[in-house]
């Protein structure tokens, strides 16, 4: 899995407008839809919320990685959103989430999904990377944290 094959400037938004989990997820799905990577946005939303109901994807240190398998994508897709004010995402550490990395995969594909999550996690577990993302003012600065 190569992040450069998955992410592009159209799939990054600094200054998400949503104020709650569902709004943030819809906003991220909107990025994927606008870039032509997503079929039915409502079906994908239902799949993401079903996954969130099993266990929140808000991890810790201000990071949430909403993800799901859905029939609405043909290959693994991803996008990044930043909301510096933070949103309650039912994170494991109880703190607001500020960095959102969404990924969706086709229902019948497992390998790329796990590989992508591992690659993203390897990068954002570093405090320096999280700080750079929160201080980014341009999409290119965000992508550069991921080596793009």
Coordinates of C-alpha atoms in Angstrom, one line a residue:
X1 CA 0.0 0.0 0.0
X2 CA 1.4 3.4 -1.0
X3 CA -0.2 6.4 0.6
X4 CA 0.6 8.4 -2.6
X5 CA -1.7 6.1 -4.5
X6 CA -4.5 6.8 -2.1
X7 CA -4.2 10.4 -1.0
X8 CA -4.3 13.6 -3.1
X9 CA -4.9 17.3 -2.3
X10 CA -8.6 17.0 -3.0
X11 CA -8.9 14.5 -0.1
X12 CA -7.5 16.8 2.6
X13 CA -9.5 19.4 4.4
X14 CA -8.1 21.7 7.0
X15 CA -10.8 23.3 9.2
X16 CA -13.6 20.8 9.2
X17 CA -16.9 22.5 10.0
X18 CA -18.7 19.7 11.7
X19 CA -19.3 19.9 15.4
X20 CA -20.2 16.3 16.1
X21 CA -19.2 12.8 15.1
X22 CA -21.9 12.3 12.5
X23 CA -21.2 15.7 10.9
X24 CA -17.5 15.0 10.7
X25 CA -18.1 11.7 9.1
X26 CA -20.5 13.2 6.6
X27 CA -18.0 15.9 5.8
X28 CA -15.2 13.4 5.2
X29 CA -17.5 11.3 3.0
X30 CA -18.3 14.5 1.1
X31 CA -14.6 14.8 0.2
X32 CA -14.5 11.3 -1.2
X33 CA -17.8 11.8 -3.1
X34 CA -16.5 15.1 -4.6
X35 CA -13.4 13.4 -5.8
X36 CA -15.4 10.7 -7.5
X37 CA -14.3 7.9 -5.2
X38 CA -17.6 7.1 -3.5
X39 CA -20.9 5.8 -4.8
X40 CA -24.0 6.3 -2.6
X41 CA -23.0 8.6 0.3
X42 CA -25.9 7.6 2.5
X43 CA -25.1 3.9 2.2
X44 CA -21.4 4.6 3.0
X45 CA -22.5 6.7 5.9
X46 CA -24.6 3.9 7.3
X47 CA -21.7 1.5 6.9
X48 CA -19.3 3.8 8.8
X49 CA -21.9 4.4 11.6
X50 CA -22.5 0.7 11.9
X51 CA -18.7 0.3 12.4
X52 CA -18.7 3.2 14.9
X53 CA -21.5 1.5 16.9
X54 CA -19.4 -1.6 17.4
X55 CA -16.5 0.4 18.7
X56 CA -15.5 4.1 18.3
X57 CA -12.6 4.7 16.0
X58 CA -11.6 7.7 18.1
X59 CA -8.3 6.3 19.4
X60 CA -6.1 8.6 21.5
X61 CA -3.9 11.7 21.3
X62 CA -6.6 13.6 19.3
X63 CA -6.8 11.1 16.5
X64 CA -9.8 9.3 15.0
X65 CA -9.6 6.8 12.2
X66 CA -13.2 6.2 11.1
X67 CA -13.2 3.3 8.7
X68 CA -15.5 0.7 7.3
X69 CA -16.0 -1.8 4.5
X70 CA -18.7 -0.8 2.1
X71 CA -20.0 -1.7 -1.3
X72 CA -19.8 2.0 -2.3
X73 CA -16.1 1.9 -3.2
X74 CA -14.2 -0.1 -5.8
X75 CA -10.9 0.1 -4.0
X76 CA -9.4 1.4 -0.8
X77 CA -10.0 5.1 -0.5
X78 CA -9.0 7.6 2.2
X79 CA -9.2 11.2 3.2
X80 CA -7.9 13.5 6.0
X81 CA -9.7 16.2 7.9
X82 CA -8.4 18.5 10.6
X83 CA -10.5 20.4 13.2
X84 CA -8.2 22.1 15.6
X85 CA -11.0 22.8 18.1
X86 CA -11.6 19.1 18.5
X87 CA -14.8 17.1 18.5
X88 CA -16.1 14.5 20.9
X89 CA -15.6 11.3 19.0
X90 CA -16.0 8.9 22.0
X91 CA -12.2 8.4 22.0
X92 CA -10.6 5.8 24.1
X93 CA -8.7 8.5 26.1
X94 CA -11.9 10.6 26.5
X95 CA -10.2 13.6 24.8
X96 CA -11.6 15.4 21.8
X97 CA -10.4 14.3 18.3
X98 CA -8.7 16.8 16.1
X99 CA -7.2 14.7 13.3
X100 CA -9.5 12.5 11.3
X101 CA -8.3 9.9 8.8
X102 CA -11.1 8.1 7.1
X103 CA -10.6 5.0 5.0
X104 CA -13.2 2.8 3.2
X105 CA -12.6 -0.5 1.6
X106 CA -14.6 -2.9 -0.6
X107 CA -16.3 -5.5 1.5
X108 CA -14.4 -8.4 -0.1
X109 CA -10.9 -6.9 0.4
X110 CA -9.0 -7.3 3.6
X111 CA -5.3 -6.9 3.0
X112 CA -5.1 -3.3 1.7
X113 CA -7.4 -2.1 4.5
X114 CA -5.2 -3.5 7.3
X115 CA -2.0 -2.4 5.5
X116 CA -3.3 1.1 5.2
X117 CA -4.3 1.4 8.8
X118 CA -0.9 0.0 9.9
X119 CA 0.9 2.5 7.7
X120 CA -1.2 5.5 8.9
X121 CA -0.8 4.4 12.5
X122 CA 3.0 4.1 12.2
X123 CA 3.1 7.8 11.2
X124 CA 0.6 9.4 13.5
X125 CA 1.7 7.6 16.6
X126 CA 4.6 10.1 16.7
X127 CA 3.8 13.3 18.6
X128 CA 5.9 15.3 16.1
X129 CA 3.7 14.2 13.2
X130 CA 0.5 15.0 15.1
X131 CA 1.8 18.5 15.9
X132 CA 2.8 19.1 12.3
X133 CA -0.6 18.2 11.2
X134 CA -2.3 20.5 13.7
X135 CA 0.0 23.3 12.7
X136 CA -0.4 22.8 9.0
X137 CA -2.0 25.7 7.2
X138 CA -1.9 24.2 3.7
X139 CA -3.0 20.9 2.2
X140 CA 0.6 20.3 1.0
X141 CA 1.9 20.7 4.5
X142 CA -0.5 18.0 5.6
X143 CA 0.5 15.6 2.8
X144 CA 4.2 16.2 3.5
X145 CA 3.7 14.7 7.0
X146 CA 2.8 11.5 5.1
X147 CA 5.8 11.8 2.8
X148 CA 3.8 13.0 -0.1

